[in-house]
Amino acid sequence: MAAVGDGPWLDDAAGRLVRPFTVSNGRTRPTVALDLMSQVMATGATPLGYLGPEHDQALELCRGPVSVAEAAAHLKLPAVVTKVLLSDLVDCGALTTKSPEFHHNPTDRALLEAVLDGLRRQL
Protein backbone atom coordinates (compact mmCIF):
# COMPACT_ATOMS: atom_id res chain seq x y z
CA MET A 1 0.00 0.00 0.00
CA ALA A 2 1.44 3.39 -0.95
CA ALA A 3 2.00 5.99 1.72
CA VAL A 4 -0.29 9.00 1.55
CA GLY A 5 1.13 11.73 -0.68
CA ASP A 6 3.95 9.59 -2.04
CA GLY A 7 2.13 8.11 -5.01
CA PRO A 8 3.24 4.80 -6.48
CA TRP A 9 6.95 5.38 -5.70
CA LEU A 10 6.87 4.36 -2.03
CA ASP A 11 5.38 1.36 -0.28
CA ASP A 12 4.78 1.15 3.49
CA ALA A 13 6.36 -2.28 3.80
CA ALA A 14 8.91 -2.34 0.98
CA GLY A 15 10.07 1.28 0.99
CA ARG A 16 11.10 2.95 -2.28
CA LEU A 17 9.88 0.89 -5.22
CA VAL A 18 12.09 2.66 -7.76
CA ARG A 19 15.79 2.52 -6.97
CA PRO A 20 17.52 5.92 -6.88
CA PHE A 21 19.96 5.11 -9.70
CA THR A 22 17.03 4.50 -12.03
CA VAL A 23 15.65 7.96 -11.26
CA SER A 24 18.84 9.51 -12.66
CA ASN A 25 19.16 6.93 -15.48
CA GLY A 26 22.28 5.58 -13.81
CA ARG A 27 24.04 8.95 -13.91
CA THR A 28 26.07 9.89 -10.86
CA ARG A 29 27.56 13.19 -12.00
CA PRO A 30 25.51 16.33 -12.45
CA THR A 31 26.33 18.54 -15.42
CA VAL A 32 26.19 21.63 -13.19
CA ALA A 33 28.40 22.01 -10.11
CA LEU A 34 26.02 22.00 -7.14
CA ASP A 35 27.00 22.18 -3.49
CA LEU A 36 24.61 20.86 -0.82
CA MET A 37 24.06 24.46 0.25
CA SER A 38 23.57 25.79 -3.30
CA GLN A 39 20.22 27.50 -3.74
CA VAL A 40 17.97 26.54 -6.65
CA MET A 41 14.79 28.25 -7.77
CA ALA A 42 12.31 27.79 -10.61
CA THR A 43 12.61 30.31 -13.44
CA GLY A 44 9.06 29.86 -14.67
CA ALA A 45 10.25 28.37 -17.98
CA THR A 46 8.62 25.11 -18.99
CA PRO A 47 11.10 22.31 -19.66
CA LEU A 48 10.92 20.93 -23.18
CA GLY A 49 10.30 17.21 -23.49
CA TYR A 50 9.52 14.65 -20.83
CA LEU A 51 11.89 14.53 -17.88
CA GLY A 52 10.07 12.30 -15.40
CA PRO A 53 7.90 12.51 -12.28
CA GLU A 54 10.84 13.22 -9.98
CA HIS A 55 11.82 16.19 -12.13
CA ASP A 56 8.24 17.48 -11.83
CA GLN A 57 8.35 17.06 -8.05
CA ALA A 58 11.70 18.86 -7.85
CA LEU A 59 10.44 21.71 -10.02
CA GLU A 60 7.32 22.10 -7.87
CA LEU A 61 9.46 22.11 -4.73
CA CYS A 62 11.71 24.84 -6.15
CA ARG A 63 9.01 27.49 -6.65
CA GLY A 64 10.86 29.42 -3.97
CA PRO A 65 14.58 29.25 -3.20
CA VAL A 66 15.58 25.93 -1.67
CA SER A 67 18.96 24.38 -0.95
CA VAL A 68 20.05 21.18 -2.66
CA ALA A 69 20.12 19.48 0.76
CA GLU A 70 16.53 20.54 1.47
CA ALA A 71 15.40 19.34 -1.96
CA ALA A 72 17.03 15.95 -1.37
CA ALA A 73 15.29 15.62 1.98
CA HIS A 74 11.87 16.55 0.59
CA LEU A 75 12.28 14.28 -2.43
CA LYS A 76 13.54 11.45 -0.20
CA LEU A 77 16.43 10.85 -2.58
CA PRO A 78 20.19 10.67 -2.04
CA ALA A 79 21.94 14.01 -2.54
CA VAL A 80 23.87 12.79 -5.60
CA VAL A 81 20.65 11.74 -7.36
CA THR A 82 19.00 15.03 -6.42
CA LYS A 83 21.98 16.95 -7.84
CA VAL A 84 21.57 15.09 -11.16
CA LEU A 85 17.83 15.87 -11.30
CA LEU A 86 18.36 19.52 -10.42
CA SER A 87 21.19 19.90 -12.94
CA ASP A 88 18.88 18.49 -15.64
CA LEU A 89 16.40 21.24 -14.77
CA VAL A 90 19.13 23.90 -14.79
CA ASP A 91 20.32 22.64 -18.19
CA CYS A 92 16.86 23.04 -19.70
CA GLY A 93 16.38 26.51 -18.20
CA ALA A 94 13.67 25.56 -15.71
CA LEU A 95 15.85 26.25 -12.66
CA THR A 96 18.46 28.81 -11.76
CA THR A 97 21.18 28.21 -9.20
CA LYS A 98 23.23 30.31 -6.85
CA SER A 99 26.33 29.06 -5.09
CA PRO A 100 26.50 29.60 -1.36
CA GLU A 101 28.42 32.64 -0.22
CA PHE A 102 30.42 32.18 2.93
CA HIS A 103 31.04 35.30 4.94
CA HIS A 104 32.48 33.12 7.65
CA ASN A 105 34.61 30.01 7.78
CA PRO A 106 32.12 27.15 7.19
CA THR A 107 33.77 25.18 10.00
CA ASP A 108 33.56 28.12 12.44
CA ARG A 109 32.37 26.82 15.80
CA ALA A 110 29.82 29.64 16.29
CA LEU A 111 28.30 28.99 12.85
CA LEU A 112 28.06 25.25 13.48
CA GLU A 113 26.44 25.86 16.89
CA ALA A 114 23.89 28.20 15.29
CA VAL A 115 23.03 25.53 12.72
CA LEU A 116 22.69 22.93 15.48
CA ASP A 117 20.42 25.23 17.49
CA GLY A 118 18.24 25.78 14.40
CA LEU A 119 17.97 22.05 13.81
CA ARG A 120 17.03 21.43 17.44
CA ARG A 121 14.24 24.02 17.19
CA GLN A 122 12.87 22.22 14.11
CA LEU A 123 12.72 18.88 15.90
CSV table of N, CA, C and O in Angstrom, one decimal:
chain,number,residue,atom,x,y,z
A,1,MET,N,0.8,-1.2,0.0
A,1,MET,CA,0.0,0.0,0.0
A,1,MET,C,0.9,1.2,0.0
A,1,MET,O,1.8,1.3,0.8
A,2,ALA,N,0.6,2.2,-0.8
A,2,ALA,CA,1.4,3.4,-0.9
A,2,ALA,C,1.1,4.3,0.2
A,2,ALA,O,0.0,4.4,0.7
A,3,ALA,N,2.2,5.0,0.7
A,3,ALA,CA,2.0,6.0,1.7
A,3,ALA,C,1.3,7.2,1.1
A,3,ALA,O,1.4,7.5,0.0
A,4,VAL,N,0.5,7.8,2.0
A,4,VAL,CA,-0.3,9.0,1.5
A,4,VAL,C,0.6,10.1,1.0
A,4,VAL,O,1.6,10.4,1.7
A,5,GLY,N,0.4,10.6,-0.1
A,5,GLY,CA,1.1,11.7,-0.7
A,5,GLY,C,2.4,11.3,-1.4
A,5,GLY,O,3.1,12.1,-2.0
A,6,ASP,N,2.7,10.0,-1.4
A,6,ASP,CA,4.0,9.6,-2.0
A,6,ASP,C,3.7,8.9,-3.4
A,6,ASP,O,4.6,8.5,-4.0
A,7,GLY,N,2.4,8.7,-3.7
A,7,GLY,CA,2.1,8.1,-5.0
A,7,GLY,C,2.6,6.7,-5.1
A,7,GLY,O,2.8,6.0,-4.1
A,8,PRO,N,2.9,6.2,-6.3
A,8,PRO,CA,3.2,4.8,-6.5
A,8,PRO,C,4.7,4.5,-6.2
A,8,PRO,O,5.2,3.4,-6.4
A,9,TRP,N,5.5,5.6,-5.8
A,9,TRP,CA,6.9,5.4,-5.7
A,9,TRP,C,7.4,4.8,-4.4
A,9,TRP,O,8.5,4.4,-4.2
A,10,LEU,N,6.5,4.9,-3.3
A,10,LEU,CA,6.9,4.4,-2.0
A,10,LEU,C,5.8,3.4,-1.6
A,10,LEU,O,4.7,3.5,-1.9
A,11,ASP,N,6.3,2.4,-0.8
A,11,ASP,CA,5.4,1.4,-0.3
A,11,ASP,C,5.7,1.3,1.2
A,11,ASP,O,6.8,1.3,1.6
A,12,ASP,N,4.6,1.2,2.0
A,12,ASP,CA,4.8,1.2,3.5
A,12,ASP,C,5.7,0.0,3.9
A,12,ASP,O,6.6,0.2,4.8
A,13,ALA,N,5.6,-1.1,3.4
A,13,ALA,CA,6.4,-2.3,3.8
A,13,ALA,C,7.7,-2.4,3.1
A,13,ALA,O,8.7,-2.7,3.7
A,14,ALA,N,7.7,-2.1,1.8
A,14,ALA,CA,8.9,-2.3,1.0
A,14,ALA,C,9.8,-1.1,0.9
A,14,ALA,O,11.0,-1.2,0.5
A,15,GLY,N,9.3,0.1,1.2
A,15,GLY,CA,10.1,1.3,1.0
A,15,GLY,C,10.0,1.8,-0.4
A,15,GLY,O,9.0,1.6,-1.1
A,16,ARG,N,11.1,2.4,-0.9
A,16,ARG,CA,11.1,2.9,-2.3
A,16,ARG,C,11.0,1.8,-3.3
A,16,ARG,O,11.8,0.9,-3.2
A,17,LEU,N,10.1,1.9,-4.2
A,17,LEU,CA,9.9,0.9,-5.2
A,17,LEU,C,10.8,1.1,-6.4
A,17,LEU,O,11.0,0.2,-7.2
A,18,VAL,N,11.2,2.3,-6.7
A,18,VAL,CA,12.1,2.7,-7.8
A,18,VAL,C,13.4,3.0,-7.2
A,18,VAL,O,13.5,3.9,-6.3
A,19,ARG,N,14.5,2.3,-7.5
A,19,ARG,CA,15.8,2.5,-7.0
A,19,ARG,C,16.3,3.9,-7.4
A,19,ARG,O,16.1,4.3,-8.6
A,20,PRO,N,17.0,4.6,-6.5
A,20,PRO,CA,17.5,5.9,-6.9
A,20,PRO,C,18.3,6.0,-8.2
A,20,PRO,O,18.2,7.0,-8.9
A,21,PHE,N,19.1,5.0,-8.5
A,21,PHE,CA,20.0,5.1,-9.7
A,21,PHE,C,19.1,5.1,-11.0
A,21,PHE,O,19.5,5.6,-12.0
A,22,THR,N,17.9,4.5,-10.9
A,22,THR,CA,17.0,4.5,-12.0
A,22,THR,C,16.4,5.9,-12.2
A,22,THR,O,16.1,6.2,-13.4
A,23,VAL,N,16.2,6.6,-11.2
A,23,VAL,CA,15.6,8.0,-11.3
A,23,VAL,C,16.6,8.9,-12.1
A,23,VAL,O,16.1,9.7,-12.9
A,24,SER,N,17.9,8.7,-11.9
A,24,SER,CA,18.8,9.5,-12.7
A,24,SER,C,19.4,8.8,-13.9
A,24,SER,O,20.4,9.2,-14.5
A,25,ASN,N,18.7,7.7,-14.3
A,25,ASN,CA,19.2,6.9,-15.5
A,25,ASN,C,20.6,6.4,-15.3
A,25,ASN,O,21.4,6.4,-16.3
A,26,GLY,N,21.0,6.1,-14.1
A,26,GLY,CA,22.3,5.6,-13.8
A,26,GLY,C,23.4,6.6,-13.7
A,26,GLY,O,24.5,6.3,-13.5
A,27,ARG,N,23.0,7.9,-14.0
A,27,ARG,CA,24.0,9.0,-13.9
A,27,ARG,C,24.4,9.3,-12.5
A,27,ARG,O,23.5,9.4,-11.6
A,28,THR,N,25.6,9.5,-12.2
A,28,THR,CA,26.1,9.9,-10.9
A,28,THR,C,26.7,11.3,-10.8
A,28,THR,O,27.1,11.7,-9.7
A,29,ARG,N,26.9,11.9,-12.0
A,29,ARG,CA,27.6,13.2,-12.0
A,29,ARG,C,26.6,14.2,-12.6
A,29,ARG,O,26.3,14.1,-13.8
A,30,PRO,N,26.3,15.3,-11.9
A,30,PRO,CA,25.5,16.3,-12.5
A,30,PRO,C,26.3,17.1,-13.5
A,30,PRO,O,27.5,17.2,-13.4
A,31,THR,N,25.6,17.7,-14.4
A,31,THR,CA,26.3,18.5,-15.4
A,31,THR,C,26.6,19.9,-14.9
A,31,THR,O,27.4,20.7,-15.5
A,32,VAL,N,26.0,20.3,-13.8
A,32,VAL,CA,26.2,21.6,-13.2
A,32,VAL,C,26.8,21.4,-11.8
A,32,VAL,O,26.3,20.5,-11.1
A,33,ALA,N,27.8,22.2,-11.4
A,33,ALA,CA,28.4,22.0,-10.1
A,33,ALA,C,27.4,22.5,-9.0
A,33,ALA,O,27.1,23.7,-9.0
A,34,LEU,N,27.0,21.6,-8.2
A,34,LEU,CA,26.0,22.0,-7.1
A,34,LEU,C,26.6,21.6,-5.8
A,34,LEU,O,27.0,20.4,-5.6
A,35,ASP,N,26.6,22.5,-4.9
A,35,ASP,CA,27.0,22.2,-3.5
A,35,ASP,C,25.7,21.8,-2.7
A,35,ASP,O,24.6,22.2,-3.1
A,36,LEU,N,25.8,21.2,-1.6
A,36,LEU,CA,24.6,20.9,-0.8
A,36,LEU,C,23.9,22.1,-0.4
A,36,LEU,O,22.7,22.1,-0.1
A,37,MET,N,24.7,23.2,-0.2
A,37,MET,CA,24.1,24.5,0.2
A,37,MET,C,23.7,25.4,-0.9
A,37,MET,O,23.2,26.5,-0.7
A,38,SER,N,24.0,25.0,-2.2
A,38,SER,CA,23.6,25.8,-3.3
A,38,SER,C,22.1,26.0,-3.3
A,38,SER,O,21.3,25.1,-3.0
A,39,GLN,N,21.6,27.2,-3.7
A,39,GLN,CA,20.2,27.5,-3.7
A,39,GLN,C,19.7,27.3,-5.2
A,39,GLN,O,20.4,27.7,-6.1
A,40,VAL,N,18.6,26.7,-5.3
A,40,VAL,CA,18.0,26.5,-6.6
A,40,VAL,C,16.6,27.1,-6.6
A,40,VAL,O,15.9,27.1,-5.5
A,41,MET,N,16.1,27.7,-7.7
A,41,MET,CA,14.8,28.3,-7.8
A,41,MET,C,14.2,28.2,-9.2
A,41,MET,O,15.0,28.3,-10.2
A,42,ALA,N,13.0,27.9,-9.3
A,42,ALA,CA,12.3,27.8,-10.6
A,42,ALA,C,12.4,29.1,-11.3
A,42,ALA,O,12.2,30.2,-10.7
A,43,THR,N,12.6,29.1,-12.6
A,43,THR,CA,12.6,30.3,-13.4
A,43,THR,C,11.3,30.6,-14.0
A,43,THR,O,11.0,31.8,-14.5
A,44,GLY,N,10.4,29.7,-14.1
A,44,GLY,CA,9.1,29.9,-14.7
A,44,GLY,C,9.0,29.3,-16.1
A,44,GLY,O,7.9,29.2,-16.7
A,45,ALA,N,10.2,29.0,-16.6
A,45,ALA,CA,10.2,28.4,-18.0
A,45,ALA,C,9.8,26.9,-17.9
A,45,ALA,O,10.1,26.2,-16.9
A,46,THR,N,9.1,26.5,-18.9
A,46,THR,CA,8.6,25.1,-19.0
A,46,THR,C,9.7,24.3,-19.7
A,46,THR,O,10.1,24.6,-20.8
A,47,PRO,N,10.1,23.2,-19.0
A,47,PRO,CA,11.1,22.3,-19.7
A,47,PRO,C,10.5,21.7,-20.9
A,47,PRO,O,9.4,21.2,-20.9
A,48,LEU,N,11.3,21.6,-22.0
A,48,LEU,CA,10.9,20.9,-23.2
A,48,LEU,C,11.1,19.4,-23.1
A,48,LEU,O,12.1,19.0,-22.5
A,49,GLY,N,10.2,18.7,-23.5
A,49,GLY,CA,10.3,17.2,-23.5
A,49,GLY,C,9.9,16.7,-22.1
A,49,GLY,O,9.7,17.4,-21.2
A,50,TYR,N,9.9,15.3,-22.1
A,50,TYR,CA,9.5,14.7,-20.8
A,50,TYR,C,10.8,14.4,-20.0
A,50,TYR,O,11.7,13.8,-20.5
A,51,LEU,N,10.8,14.8,-18.8
A,51,LEU,CA,11.9,14.5,-17.9
A,51,LEU,C,11.6,13.4,-16.9
A,51,LEU,O,12.5,12.7,-16.5
A,52,GLY,N,10.4,13.3,-16.4
A,52,GLY,CA,10.1,12.3,-15.4
A,52,GLY,C,9.4,12.9,-14.2
A,52,GLY,O,9.4,14.1,-13.9
A,53,PRO,N,8.7,12.0,-13.4
A,53,PRO,CA,7.9,12.5,-12.3
A,53,PRO,C,8.8,13.1,-11.2
A,53,PRO,O,8.3,14.1,-10.5
A,54,GLU,N,10.0,12.6,-11.0
A,54,GLU,CA,10.8,13.2,-10.0
A,54,GLU,C,11.3,14.6,-10.4
A,54,GLU,O,11.4,15.5,-9.5
A,55,HIS,N,11.5,14.8,-11.7
A,55,HIS,CA,11.8,16.2,-12.1
A,55,HIS,C,10.6,17.1,-11.9
A,55,HIS,O,10.8,18.3,-11.4
A,56,ASP,N,9.4,16.7,-12.1
A,56,ASP,CA,8.2,17.5,-11.8
A,56,ASP,C,8.1,17.8,-10.4
A,56,ASP,O,7.8,19.0,-10.0
A,57,GLN,N,8.4,16.8,-9.5
A,57,GLN,CA,8.4,17.1,-8.1
A,57,GLN,C,9.4,18.1,-7.6
A,57,GLN,O,9.1,19.0,-6.8
A,58,ALA,N,10.6,17.9,-8.2
A,58,ALA,CA,11.7,18.9,-7.8
A,58,ALA,C,11.4,20.3,-8.3
A,58,ALA,O,11.6,21.2,-7.6
A,59,LEU,N,10.8,20.4,-9.5
A,59,LEU,CA,10.4,21.7,-10.0
A,59,LEU,C,9.4,22.4,-9.2
A,59,LEU,O,9.4,23.6,-8.8
A,60,GLU,N,8.4,21.6,-8.7
A,60,GLU,CA,7.3,22.1,-7.9
A,60,GLU,C,7.9,22.6,-6.5
A,60,GLU,O,7.5,23.6,-6.0
A,61,LEU,N,8.8,21.8,-6.0
A,61,LEU,CA,9.5,22.1,-4.7
A,61,LEU,C,10.3,23.4,-4.8
A,61,LEU,O,10.4,24.1,-3.8
A,62,CYS,N,10.8,23.7,-6.0
A,62,CYS,CA,11.7,24.8,-6.1
A,62,CYS,C,11.0,26.1,-6.6
A,62,CYS,O,11.6,27.0,-7.2
A,63,ARG,N,9.7,26.2,-6.3
A,63,ARG,CA,9.0,27.5,-6.6
A,63,ARG,C,9.6,28.7,-5.9
A,63,ARG,O,9.6,29.8,-6.4
A,64,GLY,N,10.1,28.4,-4.7
A,64,GLY,CA,10.9,29.4,-4.0
A,64,GLY,C,12.3,28.9,-3.8
A,64,GLY,O,12.5,27.7,-4.1
A,65,PRO,N,13.2,29.7,-3.4
A,65,PRO,CA,14.6,29.3,-3.2
A,65,PRO,C,14.7,28.1,-2.2
A,65,PRO,O,14.0,28.2,-1.1
A,66,VAL,N,15.4,27.1,-2.5
A,66,VAL,CA,15.6,25.9,-1.7
A,66,VAL,C,17.0,25.4,-1.9
A,66,VAL,O,17.5,25.5,-3.0
A,67,SER,N,17.6,24.9,-0.8
A,67,SER,CA,19.0,24.4,-1.0
A,67,SER,C,18.9,23.0,-1.5
A,67,SER,O,17.9,22.3,-1.5
A,68,VAL,N,20.0,22.5,-2.1
A,68,VAL,CA,20.1,21.2,-2.7
A,68,VAL,C,19.8,20.2,-1.5
A,68,VAL,O,19.1,19.2,-1.8
A,69,ALA,N,20.3,20.4,-0.4
A,69,ALA,CA,20.1,19.5,0.8
A,69,ALA,C,18.6,19.4,1.1
A,69,ALA,O,18.1,18.3,1.4
A,70,GLU,N,18.0,20.5,1.2
A,70,GLU,CA,16.5,20.5,1.5
A,70,GLU,C,15.7,19.8,0.4
A,70,GLU,O,14.8,19.0,0.7
A,71,ALA,N,16.1,20.0,-0.9
A,71,ALA,CA,15.4,19.3,-2.0
A,71,ALA,C,15.6,17.8,-1.8
A,71,ALA,O,14.6,17.1,-2.0
A,72,ALA,N,16.8,17.4,-1.5
A,72,ALA,CA,17.0,15.9,-1.4
A,72,ALA,C,16.2,15.4,-0.3
A,72,ALA,O,15.6,14.3,-0.4
A,73,ALA,N,16.1,16.1,0.9
A,73,ALA,CA,15.3,15.6,2.0
A,73,ALA,C,13.8,15.5,1.6
A,73,ALA,O,13.1,14.5,1.9
A,74,HIS,N,13.3,16.6,1.0
A,74,HIS,CA,11.9,16.5,0.6
A,74,HIS,C,11.6,15.5,-0.5
A,74,HIS,O,10.5,14.9,-0.4
A,75,LEU,N,12.5,15.3,-1.4
A,75,LEU,CA,12.3,14.3,-2.4
A,75,LEU,C,12.6,12.9,-2.0
A,75,LEU,O,12.3,11.9,-2.7
A,76,LYS,N,13.2,12.8,-0.8
A,76,LYS,CA,13.5,11.4,-0.2
A,76,LYS,C,14.5,10.7,-1.1
A,76,LYS,O,14.3,9.5,-1.4
A,77,LEU,N,15.4,11.4,-1.7
A,77,LEU,CA,16.4,10.8,-2.6
A,77,LEU,C,17.8,11.2,-2.1
A,77,LEU,O,18.0,12.2,-1.4
A,78,PRO,N,18.8,10.3,-2.4
A,78,PRO,CA,20.2,10.7,-2.0
A,78,PRO,C,20.6,12.0,-2.7
A,78,PRO,O,20.1,12.4,-3.8
A,79,ALA,N,21.5,12.7,-2.0
A,79,ALA,CA,21.9,14.0,-2.5
A,79,ALA,C,22.5,13.9,-4.0
A,79,ALA,O,22.2,14.8,-4.8
A,80,VAL,N,23.3,12.9,-4.3
A,80,VAL,CA,23.9,12.8,-5.6
A,80,VAL,C,22.8,12.6,-6.7
A,80,VAL,O,22.9,13.2,-7.8
A,81,VAL,N,21.7,11.9,-6.4
A,81,VAL,CA,20.7,11.7,-7.4
A,81,VAL,C,19.9,13.1,-7.5
A,81,VAL,O,19.6,13.5,-8.6
A,82,THR,N,19.7,13.7,-6.4
A,82,THR,CA,19.0,15.0,-6.4
A,82,THR,C,19.8,16.0,-7.2
A,82,THR,O,19.2,16.8,-8.0
A,83,LYS,N,21.1,16.0,-7.1
A,83,LYS,CA,22.0,16.9,-7.8
A,83,LYS,C,21.8,16.7,-9.3
A,83,LYS,O,21.8,17.6,-10.1
A,84,VAL,N,21.7,15.4,-9.7
A,84,VAL,CA,21.6,15.1,-11.2
A,84,VAL,C,20.2,15.6,-11.7
A,84,VAL,O,20.1,16.2,-12.7
A,85,LEU,N,19.2,15.4,-10.9
A,85,LEU,CA,17.8,15.9,-11.3
A,85,LEU,C,17.8,17.4,-11.4
A,85,LEU,O,17.3,17.9,-12.4
A,86,LEU,N,18.4,18.1,-10.4
A,86,LEU,CA,18.4,19.5,-10.4
A,86,LEU,C,19.2,20.1,-11.6
A,86,LEU,O,18.9,21.1,-12.2
A,87,SER,N,20.3,19.4,-11.8
A,87,SER,CA,21.2,19.9,-12.9
A,87,SER,C,20.5,19.7,-14.3
A,87,SER,O,20.7,20.5,-15.2
A,88,ASP,N,19.7,18.7,-14.4
A,88,ASP,CA,18.9,18.5,-15.6
A,88,ASP,C,17.9,19.7,-15.8
A,88,ASP,O,17.8,20.2,-16.9
A,89,LEU,N,17.3,20.1,-14.7
A,89,LEU,CA,16.4,21.2,-14.8
A,89,LEU,C,17.1,22.6,-15.0
A,89,LEU,O,16.6,23.5,-15.7
A,90,VAL,N,18.3,22.7,-14.5
A,90,VAL,CA,19.1,23.9,-14.8
A,90,VAL,C,19.5,23.9,-16.3
A,90,VAL,O,19.4,24.9,-16.9
A,91,ASP,N,19.9,22.8,-16.8
A,91,ASP,CA,20.3,22.6,-18.2
A,91,ASP,C,19.2,23.0,-19.2
A,91,ASP,O,19.5,23.6,-20.2
A,92,CYS,N,18.0,22.7,-18.8
A,92,CYS,CA,16.9,23.0,-19.7
A,92,CYS,C,16.2,24.4,-19.4
A,92,CYS,O,15.2,24.8,-20.0
A,93,GLY,N,16.8,25.2,-18.5
A,93,GLY,CA,16.4,26.5,-18.2
A,93,GLY,C,15.2,26.6,-17.2
A,93,GLY,O,14.7,27.7,-17.0
A,94,ALA,N,14.8,25.5,-16.6
A,94,ALA,CA,13.7,25.6,-15.7
A,94,ALA,C,14.1,26.0,-14.3
A,94,ALA,O,13.2,26.4,-13.5
A,95,LEU,N,15.3,25.8,-14.0
A,95,LEU,CA,15.8,26.3,-12.7
A,95,LEU,C,17.0,27.2,-12.8
A,95,LEU,O,17.8,27.1,-13.8
A,96,THR,N,17.2,28.0,-11.9
A,96,THR,CA,18.5,28.8,-11.8
A,96,THR,C,19.1,28.4,-10.5
A,96,THR,O,18.5,28.0,-9.5
A,97,THR,N,20.4,28.6,-10.4
A,97,THR,CA,21.2,28.2,-9.2
A,97,THR,C,22.1,29.3,-8.7
A,97,THR,O,22.5,30.1,-9.5
A,98,LYS,N,22.3,29.3,-7.5
A,98,LYS,CA,23.2,30.3,-6.9
A,98,LYS,C,24.1,29.6,-5.9
A,98,LYS,O,23.6,28.9,-5.0
A,99,SER,N,25.4,29.7,-6.0
A,99,SER,CA,26.3,29.1,-5.1
A,99,SER,C,26.3,29.7,-3.7
A,99,SER,O,26.0,30.9,-3.7
A,100,PRO,N,26.5,29.0,-2.7
A,100,PRO,CA,26.5,29.6,-1.4
A,100,PRO,C,27.6,30.6,-1.2
A,100,PRO,O,28.7,30.4,-1.7
A,101,GLU,N,27.4,31.7,-0.5
A,101,GLU,CA,28.4,32.6,-0.2
A,101,GLU,C,28.7,32.5,1.3
A,101,GLU,O,27.9,32.7,2.1
A,102,PHE,N,30.0,32.3,1.5
A,102,PHE,CA,30.4,32.2,2.9
A,102,PHE,C,31.1,33.5,3.4
A,102,PHE,O,32.0,33.9,2.8
A,103,HIS,N,30.4,34.1,4.3
A,103,HIS,CA,31.0,35.3,4.9
A,103,HIS,C,31.9,34.9,6.1
A,103,HIS,O,32.6,35.7,6.7
A,104,HIS,N,31.7,33.7,6.5
A,104,HIS,CA,32.5,33.1,7.6
A,104,HIS,C,33.1,31.8,7.2
A,104,HIS,O,32.8,31.2,6.2
A,105,ASN,N,34.0,31.3,8.0
A,105,ASN,CA,34.6,30.0,7.8
A,105,ASN,C,33.5,29.0,8.0
A,105,ASN,O,32.9,29.0,9.1
A,106,PRO,N,33.2,28.1,7.0
A,106,PRO,CA,32.1,27.1,7.2
A,106,PRO,C,32.3,26.2,8.3
A,106,PRO,O,31.4,25.5,8.7
A,107,THR,N,33.5,26.1,8.9
A,107,THR,CA,33.8,25.2,10.0
A,107,THR,C,33.9,26.0,11.3
A,107,THR,O,34.3,25.5,12.3
A,108,ASP,N,33.5,27.3,11.3
A,108,ASP,CA,33.6,28.1,12.4
A,108,ASP,C,32.6,27.5,13.5
A,108,ASP,O,31.5,27.2,13.2
A,109,ARG,N,33.1,27.4,14.7
A,109,ARG,CA,32.4,26.8,15.8
A,109,ARG,C,31.0,27.6,16.0
A,109,ARG,O,30.0,26.9,16.2
A,110,ALA,N,31.1,28.9,16.0
A,110,ALA,CA,29.8,29.6,16.3
A,110,ALA,C,28.8,29.4,15.2
A,110,ALA,O,27.6,29.2,15.5
A,111,LEU,N,29.2,29.3,14.0
A,111,LEU,CA,28.3,29.0,12.9
A,111,LEU,C,27.7,27.6,13.0
A,111,LEU,O,26.5,27.4,12.9
A,112,LEU,N,28.5,26.6,13.3
A,112,LEU,CA,28.1,25.2,13.5
A,112,LEU,C,27.1,25.1,14.7
A,112,LEU,O,26.1,24.4,14.6
A,113,GLU,N,27.4,25.9,15.7
A,113,GLU,CA,26.4,25.9,16.9
A,113,GLU,C,25.1,26.5,16.5
A,113,GLU,O,24.1,26.0,17.0
A,114,ALA,N,25.1,27.6,15.7
A,114,ALA,CA,23.9,28.2,15.3
A,114,ALA,C,23.1,27.3,14.4
A,114,ALA,O,21.9,27.2,14.6
A,115,VAL,N,23.7,26.5,13.6
A,115,VAL,CA,23.0,25.5,12.7
A,115,VAL,C,22.4,24.4,13.6
A,115,VAL,O,21.3,24.1,13.4
A,116,LEU,N,23.2,24.0,14.6
A,116,LEU,CA,22.7,22.9,15.5
A,116,LEU,C,21.5,23.4,16.3
A,116,LEU,O,20.5,22.7,16.4
A,117,ASP,N,21.6,24.7,16.8
A,117,ASP,CA,20.4,25.2,17.5
A,117,ASP,C,19.2,25.3,16.6
A,117,ASP,O,18.1,25.0,17.0
A,118,GLY,N,19.4,25.7,15.3
A,118,GLY,CA,18.2,25.8,14.4
A,118,GLY,C,17.6,24.4,14.2
A,118,GLY,O,16.4,24.3,14.1
A,119,LEU,N,18.5,23.4,14.0
A,119,LEU,CA,18.0,22.0,13.8
A,119,LEU,C,17.2,21.5,15.0
A,119,LEU,O,16.2,20.9,14.9
A,120,ARG,N,17.7,21.9,16.2
A,120,ARG,CA,17.0,21.4,17.4
A,120,ARG,C,15.7,22.1,17.5
A,120,ARG,O,14.7,21.4,18.0
A,121,ARG,N,15.5,23.3,17.1
A,121,ARG,CA,14.2,24.0,17.2
A,121,ARG,C,13.3,23.4,16.2
A,121,ARG,O,12.1,23.4,16.5
A,122,GLN,N,13.7,22.9,15.1
A,122,GLN,CA,12.9,22.2,14.1
A,122,GLN,C,12.4,20.9,14.6
A,122,GLN,O,11.3,20.4,14.1
A,123,LEU,N,13.1,20.2,15.4
A,123,LEU,CA,12.7,18.9,15.9
A,123,LEU,C,12.0,19.0,17.2
A,123,LEU,O,11.1,18.7,17.7
